GROMACS .gro file of N, CA, C and O in nm:
model
  492
    1GLN      N    1   9.299  10.109   9.482
    1GLN     CA    2   9.283  10.075   9.620
    1GLN      C    3   9.282   9.923   9.635
    1GLN      O    4   9.263   9.851   9.538
    2VAL      N    5   9.301   9.879   9.757
    2VAL     CA    6   9.305   9.737   9.786
    2VAL      C    7   9.196   9.703   9.888
    2VAL      O    8   9.169   9.781   9.981
    3GLN      N    9   9.132   9.589   9.869
    3GLN     CA   10   9.038   9.535   9.965
    3GLN      C   11   9.096   9.406  10.023
    3GLN      O   12   9.161   9.330   9.952
    4LEU      N   13   9.071   9.382  10.151
    4LEU     CA   14   9.131   9.269  10.221
    4LEU      C   15   9.022   9.185  10.286
    4LEU      O   16   8.925   9.238  10.340
    5LEU      N   17   9.040   9.053  10.283
    5LEU     CA   18   8.944   8.961  10.342
    5LEU      C   19   9.020   8.851  10.414
    5LEU      O   20   9.093   8.774  10.351
    6GLU      N   21   8.999   8.840  10.545
    6GLU     CA   22   9.064   8.737  10.626
    6GLU      C   23   8.979   8.611  10.631
    6GLU      O   24   8.856   8.615  10.620
    7SER      N   25   9.046   8.499  10.653
    7SER     CA   26   8.979   8.373  10.676
    7SER      C   27   9.070   8.281  10.754
    7SER      O   28   9.190   8.307  10.767
    8GLY      N   29   9.015   8.174  10.808
    8GLY     CA   30   9.092   8.073  10.877
    8GLY      C   31   9.076   8.071  11.028
    8GLY      O   32   9.129   7.981  11.094
    9GLY      N   33   9.006   8.168  11.084
    9GLY     CA   34   8.985   8.168  11.228
    9GLY      C   35   8.904   8.048  11.274
    9GLY      O   36   8.816   8.000  11.203
   10ALA      N   37   8.934   8.001  11.395
   10ALA     CA   38   8.869   7.882  11.448
   10ALA      C   39   8.892   7.873  11.597
   10ALA      O   40   8.965   7.955  11.656
   11SER      N   41   8.831   7.774  11.659
   11SER     CA   42   8.855   7.741  11.799
   11SER      C   43   8.952   7.625  11.806
   11SER      O   44   8.931   7.522  11.742
   12VAL      N   45   9.060   7.643  11.882
   12VAL     CA   46   9.164   7.541  11.893
   12VAL      C   47   9.206   7.525  12.038
   12VAL      O   48   9.182   7.613  12.122
   13GLN      N   49   9.270   7.414  12.067
   13GLN     CA   50   9.324   7.389  12.200
   13GLN      C   51   9.459   7.456  12.217
   13GLN      O   52   9.534   7.475  12.121
   14ALA      N   53   9.490   7.496  12.340
   14ALA     CA   54   9.622   7.550  12.369
   14ALA      C   55   9.730   7.454  12.324
   14ALA      O   56   9.718   7.332  12.342
   15GLY      N   57   9.835   7.510  12.265
   15GLY     CA   58   9.942   7.429  12.210
   15GLY      C   59   9.923   7.392  12.065
   15GLY      O   60  10.017   7.342  12.001
   16GLY      N   61   9.806   7.417  12.012
   16GLY     CA   62   9.777   7.385  11.874
   16GLY      C   63   9.825   7.491  11.778
   16GLY      O   64   9.885   7.592  11.817
   17SER      N   65   9.795   7.470  11.650
   17SER     CA   66   9.837   7.560  11.544
   17SER      C   67   9.718   7.601  11.459
   17SER      O   68   9.617   7.531  11.451
   18LEU      N   69   9.733   7.716  11.394
   18LEU     CA   70   9.629   7.768  11.307
   18LEU      C   71   9.694   7.856  11.202
   18LEU      O   72   9.793   7.924  11.231
   19ARG      N   73   9.639   7.856  11.082
   19ARG     CA   74   9.690   7.940  10.975
   19ARG      C   75   9.580   8.033  10.926
   19ARG      O   76   9.474   7.988  10.881
   20LEU      N   77   9.605   8.162  10.934
   20LEU     CA   78   9.512   8.263  10.885
   20LEU      C   79   9.558   8.313  10.748
   20LEU      O   80   9.677   8.324  10.722
   21SER      N   81   9.461   8.343  10.661
   21SER     CA   82   9.491   8.396  10.530
   21SER      C   83   9.421   8.530  10.511
   21SER      O   84   9.311   8.552  10.563
   22CYS      N   85   9.484   8.616  10.435
   22CYS     CA   86   9.427   8.746  10.399
   22CYS      C   87   9.444   8.762  10.249
   22CYS      O   88   9.557   8.771  10.200
   23VAL      N   89   9.333   8.766  10.176
   23VAL     CA   90   9.336   8.776  10.031
   23VAL      C   91   9.310   8.919   9.988
   23VAL      O   92   9.213   8.981  10.033
   24ALA      N   93   9.396   8.970   9.903
   24ALA     CA   94   9.383   9.106   9.852
   24ALA      C   95   9.312   9.106   9.717
   24ALA      O   96   9.335   9.019   9.633
   25SER      N   97   9.225   9.204   9.697
   25SER     CA   98   9.161   9.225   9.568
   25SER      C   99   9.168   9.373   9.534
   25SER      O  100   9.188   9.457   9.621
   26GLY      N  101   9.152   9.404   9.407
   26GLY     CA  102   9.163   9.542   9.363
   26GLY      C  103   9.305   9.583   9.333
   26GLY      O  104   9.328   9.669   9.246
   27SER      N  105   9.399   9.526   9.404
   27SER     CA  106   9.540   9.555   9.386
   27SER      C  107   9.621   9.446   9.453
   27SER      O  108   9.573   9.380   9.545
   28THR      N  109   9.743   9.426   9.409
   28THR     CA  110   9.836   9.344   9.483
   28THR      C  111   9.885   9.423   9.604
   28THR      O  112   9.859   9.543   9.617
   29ILE      N  113   9.957   9.357   9.691
   29ILE     CA  114  10.010   9.423   9.810
   29ILE      C  115  10.159   9.447   9.798
   29ILE      O  116  10.226   9.474   9.898
   30SER      N  117  10.211   9.441   9.677
   30SER     CA  118  10.355   9.452   9.658
   30SER      C  119  10.413   9.585   9.702
   30SER      O  120  10.528   9.593   9.743
   31ASN      N  121  10.335   9.691   9.691
   31ASN     CA  122  10.383   9.824   9.725
   31ASN      C  123  10.333   9.874   9.860
   31ASN      O  124  10.341   9.993   9.888
   32TYR      N  125  10.282   9.783   9.940
   32TYR     CA  126  10.227   9.817  10.072
   32TYR      C  127  10.308   9.754  10.183
   32TYR      O  128  10.367   9.647  10.168
   33CYS      N  129  10.310   9.821  10.296
   33CYS     CA  130  10.335   9.752  10.421
   33CYS      C  131  10.209   9.672  10.454
   33CYS      O  132  10.098   9.721  10.439
   34VAL      N  133  10.226   9.549  10.499
   34VAL     CA  134  10.112   9.467  10.538
   34VAL      C  135  10.138   9.410  10.676
   34VAL      O  136  10.253   9.385  10.714
   35GLY      N  137  10.030   9.390  10.750
   35GLY     CA  138  10.049   9.341  10.885
   35GLY      C  139   9.925   9.273  10.939
   35GLY      O  140   9.817   9.277  10.879
   36TRP      N  141   9.944   9.211  11.054
   36TRP     CA  142   9.837   9.148  11.128
   36TRP      C  143   9.821   9.219  11.262
   36TRP      O  144   9.920   9.249  11.330
   37PHE      N  145   9.698   9.243  11.299
   37PHE     CA  146   9.661   9.304  11.426
   37PHE      C  147   9.558   9.216  11.494
   37PHE      O  148   9.494   9.132  11.430
   38ARG      N  149   9.541   9.235  11.624
   38ARG     CA  150   9.438   9.161  11.696
   38ARG      C  151   9.380   9.248  11.806
   38ARG      O  152   9.444   9.340  11.855
   39GLN      N  153   9.257   9.218  11.842
   39GLN     CA  154   9.191   9.290  11.949
   39GLN      C  155   9.104   9.194  12.029
   39GLN      O  156   9.015   9.129  11.972
   40ALA      N  157   9.130   9.186  12.157
   40ALA     CA  158   9.049   9.107  12.249
   40ALA      C  159   8.948   9.198  12.317
   40ALA      O  160   8.970   9.319  12.329
   41PRO      N  161   8.835   9.143  12.362
   41PRO     CA  162   8.734   9.226  12.428
   41PRO      C  163   8.792   9.304  12.546
   41PRO      O  164   8.864   9.249  12.629
   42GLY      N  165   8.762   9.433  12.551
   42GLY     CA  166   8.808   9.517  12.660
   42GLY      C  167   8.952   9.561  12.651
   42GLY      O  168   9.000   9.628  12.743
   43LYS      N  169   9.022   9.525  12.545
   43LYS     CA  170   9.161   9.562  12.531
   43LYS      C  171   9.182   9.644  12.405
   43LYS      O  172   9.101   9.643  12.313
   44GLU      N  173   9.294   9.716  12.403
   44GLU     CA  174   9.330   9.794  12.286
   44GLU      C  175   9.376   9.703  12.173
   44GLU      O  176   9.424   9.592  12.196
   45ARG      N  177   9.362   9.751  12.051
   45ARG     CA  178   9.412   9.679  11.937
   45ARG      C  179   9.564   9.668  11.946
   45ARG      O  180   9.633   9.764  11.982
   46GLU      N  181   9.617   9.553  11.912
   46GLU     CA  182   9.758   9.523  11.926
   46GLU      C  183   9.816   9.482  11.791
   46GLU      O  184   9.756   9.404  11.718
   47ARG      N  185   9.932   9.535  11.759
   47ARG     CA  186  10.003   9.491  11.639
   47ARG      C  187  10.067   9.356  11.666
   47ARG      O  188  10.144   9.341  11.760
   48VAL      N  189  10.036   9.259  11.583
   48VAL     CA  190  10.094   9.126  11.595
   48VAL      C  191  10.227   9.119  11.521
   48VAL      O  192  10.327   9.070  11.573
   49GLY      N  193  10.228   9.168  11.399
   49GLY     CA  194  10.350   9.166  11.320
   49GLY      C  195  10.332   9.243  11.192
   49GLY      O  196  10.220   9.269  11.147
   50THR      N  197  10.444   9.278  11.130
   50THR     CA  198  10.447   9.357  11.008
   50THR      C  199  10.540   9.292  10.908
   50THR      O  200  10.647   9.241  10.945
   51MET      N  201  10.501   9.295  10.782
   51MET     CA  202  10.593   9.264  10.673
   51MET      C  203  10.616   9.392  10.594
   51MET      O  204  10.522   9.452  10.541
   52PHE      N  205  10.741   9.434  10.586
   52PHE     CA  206  10.775   9.555  10.514
   52PHE      C  207  10.791   9.526  10.365
   52PHE      O  208  10.792   9.411  10.322
   53ARG      N  209  10.804   9.632  10.287
   53ARG     CA  210  10.810   9.617  10.142
   53ARG      C  211  10.934   9.543  10.095
   53ARG      O  212  10.933   9.487   9.984
   54ASP      N  213  11.038   9.539  10.176
   54ASP     CA  214  11.157   9.463  10.139
   54ASP      C  215  11.148   9.316  10.178
   54ASP      O  216  11.243   9.241  10.159
   55GLY      N  217  11.033   9.275  10.233
   55GLY     CA  218  11.013   9.137  10.272
   55GLY      C  219  11.052   9.104  10.414
   55GLY      O  220  11.024   8.992  10.461
   56SER      N  221  11.117   9.194  10.482
   56SER     CA  222  11.155   9.169  10.620
   56SER      C  223  11.031   9.177  10.710
   56SER      O  224  10.930   9.236  10.674
   57THR      N  225  11.041   9.118  10.826
   57THR     CA  226  10.929   9.112  10.919
   57THR      C  227  10.970   9.158  11.057
   57THR      O  228  11.088   9.154  11.094
   58ASP      N  229  10.872   9.200  11.133
   58ASP     CA  230  10.890   9.240  11.272
   58ASP      C  231  10.768   9.193  11.351
   58ASP      O  232  10.655   9.208  11.304
   59TYR      N  233  10.791   9.135  11.469
   59TYR     CA  234  10.684   9.076  11.547
   59TYR      C  235  10.677   9.136  11.686
   59TYR      O  236  10.779   9.175  11.744
   60ALA      N  237  10.556   9.139  11.740
   60ALA     CA  238  10.541   9.174  11.880
   60ALA      C  239  10.611   9.071  11.967
   60ALA      O  240  10.617   8.952  11.933
   61GLU      N  241  10.665   9.115  12.078
   61GLU     CA  242  10.738   9.026  12.166
   61GLU      C  243  10.653   8.909  12.213
   61GLU      O  244  10.703   8.797  12.230
   62SER      N  245  10.523   8.932  12.230
   62SER     CA  246  10.436   8.829  12.282
   62SER      C  247  10.417   8.711  12.187
   62SER      O  248  10.375   8.603  12.230
   63VAL      N  249  10.446   8.729  12.058
   63VAL     CA  250  10.427   8.622  11.961
   63VAL      C  251  10.555   8.580  11.892
   63VAL      O  252  10.554   8.483  11.815
   64LYS      N  253  10.664   8.648  11.918
   64LYS     CA  254  10.791   8.619  11.851
   64LYS      C  255  10.833   8.475  11.878
   64LYS      O  256  10.832   8.429  11.991
   65GLY      N  257  10.871   8.406  11.771
   65GLY     CA  258  10.909   8.267  11.781
   65GLY      C  259  10.794   8.170  11.765
   65GLY      O  260  10.817   8.050  11.747
   66ARG      N  261  10.670   8.220  11.771
   66ARG     CA  262  10.553   8.134  11.756
   66ARG      C  263  10.474   8.165  11.630
   66ARG      O  264  10.412   8.075  11.572
   67PHE      N  265  10.473   8.291  11.586
   67PHE     CA  266  10.396   8.334  11.470
   67PHE      C  267  10.490   8.370  11.356
   67PHE      O  268  10.599   8.423  11.378
   68THR      N  269  10.446   8.344  11.232
   68THR     CA  270  10.525   8.375  11.114
   68THR      C  271  10.436   8.435  11.006
   68THR      O  272  10.331   8.379  10.974
   69ILE      N  273  10.479   8.548  10.950
   69ILE     CA  274  10.408   8.614  10.842
   69ILE      C  275  10.476   8.582  10.710
   69ILE      O  276  10.599   8.586  10.700
   70SER      N  277  10.397   8.554  10.606
   70SER     CA  278  10.452   8.529  10.474
   70SER      C  279  10.355   8.578  10.368
   70SER      O  280  10.238   8.604  10.396
   71LYS      N  281  10.404   8.590  10.244
   71LYS     CA  282  10.323   8.627  10.129
   71LYS      C  283  10.342   8.525  10.019
   71LYS      O  284  10.445   8.459  10.011
   72ASP      N  285  10.241   8.514   9.932
   72ASP     CA  286  10.255   8.428   9.816
   72ASP      C  287  10.333   8.504   9.709
   72ASP      O  288  10.351   8.625   9.714
   73ASN      N  289  10.379   8.431   9.606
   73ASN     CA  290  10.464   8.490   9.504
   73ASN      C  291  10.393   8.596   9.420
   73ASN      O  292  10.458   8.685   9.365
   74ALA      N  293  10.261   8.588   9.410
   74ALA     CA  294  10.183   8.684   9.333
   74ALA      C  295  10.145   8.808   9.413
   74ALA      O  296  10.078   8.896   9.359
   75ASP      N  297  10.185   8.815   9.538
   75ASP     CA  298  10.152   8.928   9.625
   75ASP      C  299  10.001   8.949   9.635
   75ASP      O  300   9.953   9.063   9.638
   76LYS      N  301   9.927   8.838   9.643
   76LYS     CA  302   9.782   8.844   9.656
   76LYS      C  303   9.733   8.794   9.791
   76LYS      O  304   9.621   8.825   9.830
   77THR      N  305   9.814   8.716   9.860
   77THR     CA  306   9.771   8.655   9.984
   77THR      C  307   9.877   8.674  10.092
   77THR      O  308   9.995   8.647  10.070
   78LEU      N  309   9.833   8.719  10.207
   78LEU     CA  310   9.917   8.731  10.325
   78LEU      C  311   9.875   8.623  10.423
   78LEU      O  312   9.756   8.604  10.448
   79THR      N  313   9.972   8.554  10.480
   79THR     CA  314   9.945   8.442  10.568
   79THR      C  315  10.005   8.466  10.706
   79THR      O  316  10.114   8.523  10.718
   80LEU      N  317   9.933   8.425  10.808
   80LEU     CA  318   9.984   8.425  10.944
   80LEU      C  319   9.980   8.282  10.996
   80LEU      O  320   9.872   8.228  11.019
   81GLN      N  321  10.096   8.221  11.011
   81GLN     CA  322  10.107   8.088  11.069
   81GLN      C  323  10.127   8.103  11.219
   81GLN      O  324  10.222   8.168  11.263
   82MET      N  325  10.038   8.044  11.296
   82MET     CA  326  10.040   8.055  11.441
   82MET      C  327  10.064   7.917  11.500
   82MET      O  328   9.984   7.825  11.477
   83ASP      N  329  10.170   7.903  11.577
   83ASP     CA  330  10.205   7.777  11.642
   83ASP      C  331  10.209   7.797  11.792
   83ASP      O  332  10.227   7.908  11.841
   84ASN      N  333  10.197   7.686  11.864
   84ASN     CA  334  10.200   7.689  12.011
   84ASN      C  335  10.107   7.796  12.066
   84ASN      O  336  10.145   7.880  12.147
   85LEU      N  337   9.983   7.791  12.023
   85LEU     CA  338   9.885   7.892  12.063
   85LEU      C  339   9.856   7.887  12.212
   85LEU      O  340   9.856   7.780  12.274
   86LYS      N  341   9.831   8.004  12.268
   86LYS     CA  342   9.801   8.020  12.409
   86LYS      C  343   9.663   8.083  12.425
   86LYS      O  344   9.616   8.153  12.335
   87PRO      N  345   9.598   8.063  12.539
   87PRO     CA  346   9.468   8.129  12.561
   87PRO      C  347   9.473   8.280  12.543
   87PRO      O  348   9.375   8.340  12.497
   88ASP      N  349   9.585   8.343  12.577
   88ASP     CA  350   9.598   8.488  12.561
   88ASP      C  351   9.601   8.532  12.415
   88ASP      O  352   9.593   8.651  12.386
   89ASP      N  353   9.615   8.438  12.322
   89ASP     CA  354   9.608   8.470  12.180
   89ASP      C  355   9.465   8.487  12.132
   89ASP      O  356   9.443   8.526  12.017
   90THR      N  357   9.367   8.455  12.215
   90THR     CA  358   9.227   8.469  12.177
   90THR      C  359   9.194   8.614  12.144
   90THR      O  360   9.216   8.703  12.227
   91ALA      N  361   9.145   8.638  12.024
   91ALA     CA  362   9.114   8.774  11.979
   91ALA      C  363   9.053   8.768  11.841
   91ALA      O  364   9.053   8.664  11.774
   92MET      N  365   9.001   8.882  11.798
   92MET     CA  366   8.967   8.902  11.659
   92MET      C  367   9.093   8.946  11.587
   92MET      O  368   9.158   9.041  11.629
   93TYR      N  369   9.128   8.877  11.480
   93TYR     CA  370   9.250   8.905  11.406
   93TYR      C  371   9.216   8.977  11.276
   93TYR      O  372   9.125   8.936  11.203
   94TYR      N  373   9.291   9.082  11.247
   94TYR     CA  374   9.271   9.163  11.128
   94TYR      C  375   9.400   9.171  11.047
   94TYR      O  376   9.509   9.182  11.104
   95CYS      N  377   9.388   9.168  10.916
   95CYS     CA  378   9.501   9.207  10.833
   95CYS      C  379   9.479   9.350  10.786
   95CYS      O  380   9.366   9.398  10.778
   96ALA      N  381   9.587   9.418  10.758
   96ALA     CA  382   9.580   9.558  10.720
   96ALA      C  383   9.695   9.593  10.628
   96ALA      O  384   9.798   9.525  10.626
   97ALA      N  385   9.678   9.700  10.552
   97ALA     CA  386   9.780   9.746  10.460
   97ALA      C  387   9.799   9.895  10.474
   97ALA      O  388   9.705   9.970  10.501
   98ALA      N  389   9.923   9.937  10.455
   98ALA     CA  390   9.959  10.077  10.461
   98ALA      C  391  10.049  10.111  10.344
   98ALA      O  392  10.131  10.029  10.301
   99LEU      N  393  10.034  10.230  10.291
   99LEU     CA  394  10.127  10.275  10.190
   99LEU      C  395  10.267  10.283  10.249
   99LEU      O  396  10.286  10.319  10.365
  100GLY      N  397  10.364  10.248  10.169
  100GLY     CA  398  10.501  10.257  10.215
  100GLY      C  399  10.546  10.399  10.232
  100GLY      O  400  10.496  10.492  10.168
  101GLY      N  401  10.641  10.416  10.319
  101GLY     CA  402  10.699  10.547  10.344
  101GLY      C  403  10.817  10.574  10.253
  101GLY      O  404  10.825  10.528  10.139
  102ALA      N  405  10.911  10.650  10.306
  102ALA     CA  406  11.023  10.696  10.226
  102ALA      C  407  11.121  10.586  10.189
  102ALA      O  408  11.195  10.600  10.091
  103ASN      N  409  11.125  10.479  10.266
  103ASN     CA  410  11.213  10.369  10.235
  103ASN      C  411  11.140  10.237  10.257
  103ASN      O  412  11.024  10.236  10.299
  104SER      N  413  11.206  10.127  10.228
  104SER     CA  414  11.141   9.996  10.228
  104SER      C  415  11.104   9.946  10.366
  104SER      O  416  11.032   9.845  10.377
  105ARG      N  417  11.148  10.009  10.471
  105ARG     CA  418  11.117   9.966  10.607
  105ARG      C  419  11.041  10.072  10.686
  105ARG      O  420  11.045  10.071  10.810
  106THR      N  421  10.975  10.161  10.617
  106THR     CA  422  10.888  10.258  10.681
  106THR      C  423  10.748  10.249  10.620
  106THR      O  424  10.733  10.214  10.503
  107CYS      N  425  10.647  10.282  10.700
  107CYS     CA  426  10.508  10.268  10.659
  107CYS      C  427  10.430  10.393  10.696
  107CYS      O  428  10.459  10.458  10.797
  108ARG      N  429  10.331  10.424  10.616
  108ARG     CA  430  10.237  10.530  10.648
  108ARG      C  431  10.121  10.472  10.727
  108ARG      O  432  10.127  10.358  10.776
  109GLN      N  433  10.014  10.547  10.740
  109GLN     CA  434   9.899  10.503  10.818
  109GLN      C  435   9.834  10.380  10.756
  109GLN      O  436   9.822  10.369  10.634
  110TYR      N  437   9.790  10.287  10.843
  110TYR     CA  438   9.715  10.169  10.796
  110TYR      C  439   9.572  10.210  10.764
  110TYR      O  440   9.487  10.219  10.853
  111ASN      N  441   9.546  10.234  10.637
  111ASN     CA  442   9.415  10.281  10.592
  111ASN      C  443   9.324  10.170  10.540
  111ASN      O  444   9.205  10.193  10.522
  112TYR      N  445   9.378  10.053  10.514
  112TYR     CA  446   9.303   9.944  10.452
  112TYR      C  447   9.297   9.827  10.548
  112TYR      O  448   9.400   9.774  10.591
  113TRP      N  449   9.175   9.785  10.580
  113TRP     CA  450   9.152   9.683  10.682
  113TRP      C  451   9.054   9.577  10.634
  113TRP      O  452   8.958   9.607  10.563
  114GLY      N  453   9.078   9.453  10.675
  114GLY     CA  454   8.982   9.347  10.654
  114GLY      C  455   8.874   9.350  10.762
  114GLY      O  456   8.876   9.432  10.854
  115GLN      N  457   8.780   9.258  10.750
  115GLN     CA  458   8.667   9.252  10.844
  115GLN      C  459   8.700   9.177  10.972
  115GLN      O  460   8.630   9.192  11.072
  116GLY      N  461   8.805   9.098  10.972
  116GLY     CA  462   8.846   9.025  11.090
  116GLY      C  463   8.801   8.880  11.088
  116GLY      O  464   8.701   8.845  11.026
  117THR      N  465   8.876   8.797  11.158
  117THR     CA  466   8.841   8.657  11.175
  117THR      C  467   8.874   8.616  11.318
  117THR      O  468   8.978   8.653  11.372
  118GLN      N  469   8.782   8.544  11.381
  118GLN     CA  470   8.792   8.515  11.524
  118GLN      C  471   8.880   8.394  11.550
  118GLN      O  472   8.863   8.288  11.488
  119VAL      N  473   8.972   8.410  11.644
  119VAL     CA  474   9.056   8.300  11.693
  119VAL      C  475   9.028   8.282  11.841
  119VAL      O  476   9.038   8.376  11.919
  120THR      N  477   8.993   8.161  11.879
  120THR     CA  478   8.966   8.129  12.018
  120THR      C  479   9.053   8.011  12.059
  120THR      O  480   9.049   7.906  11.994
  121VAL      N  481   9.131   8.029  12.165
  121VAL     CA  482   9.221   7.926  12.214
  121VAL      C  483   9.177   7.886  12.354
  121VAL      O  484   9.174   7.969  12.445
  122SER      N  485   9.142   7.761  12.372
  122SER     CA  486   9.095   7.711  12.500
  122SER      C  487   9.208   7.639  12.574
  122SER      O  488   9.296   7.577  12.512
  123SER      N  489   9.204   7.645  12.705
  123SER     CA  490   9.306   7.583  12.788
  123SER      C  491   9.274   7.437  12.814
  123SER      O  492   9.163   7.389  12.788
   0.00000   0.00000   0.00000
């Protein structure tokens, strides 16, 4: 099994940048779908983006062009680079992992979750 721990959340001004990290222990994430999610108070949890097992990525329309997901070469750390932050990006951010499905671009249920890290963007 894999355990995940996020870090890097902070309070920043609109237009600024922030980099979140998610460190895996117990296992590498090489055979998992990995992704970032966020949840603001009173709102449903939202998928921010996904990295599939083939290394390709997919992003929510609200963050496309501003956020970038990457992994380190050892498949131990997942990173979310956030640029041009907006107040609507304010949320608790979570990294998560899912077992891969039948092919490199399909995922099963996200069963592994970090504790979350808070991002606050002020106007």
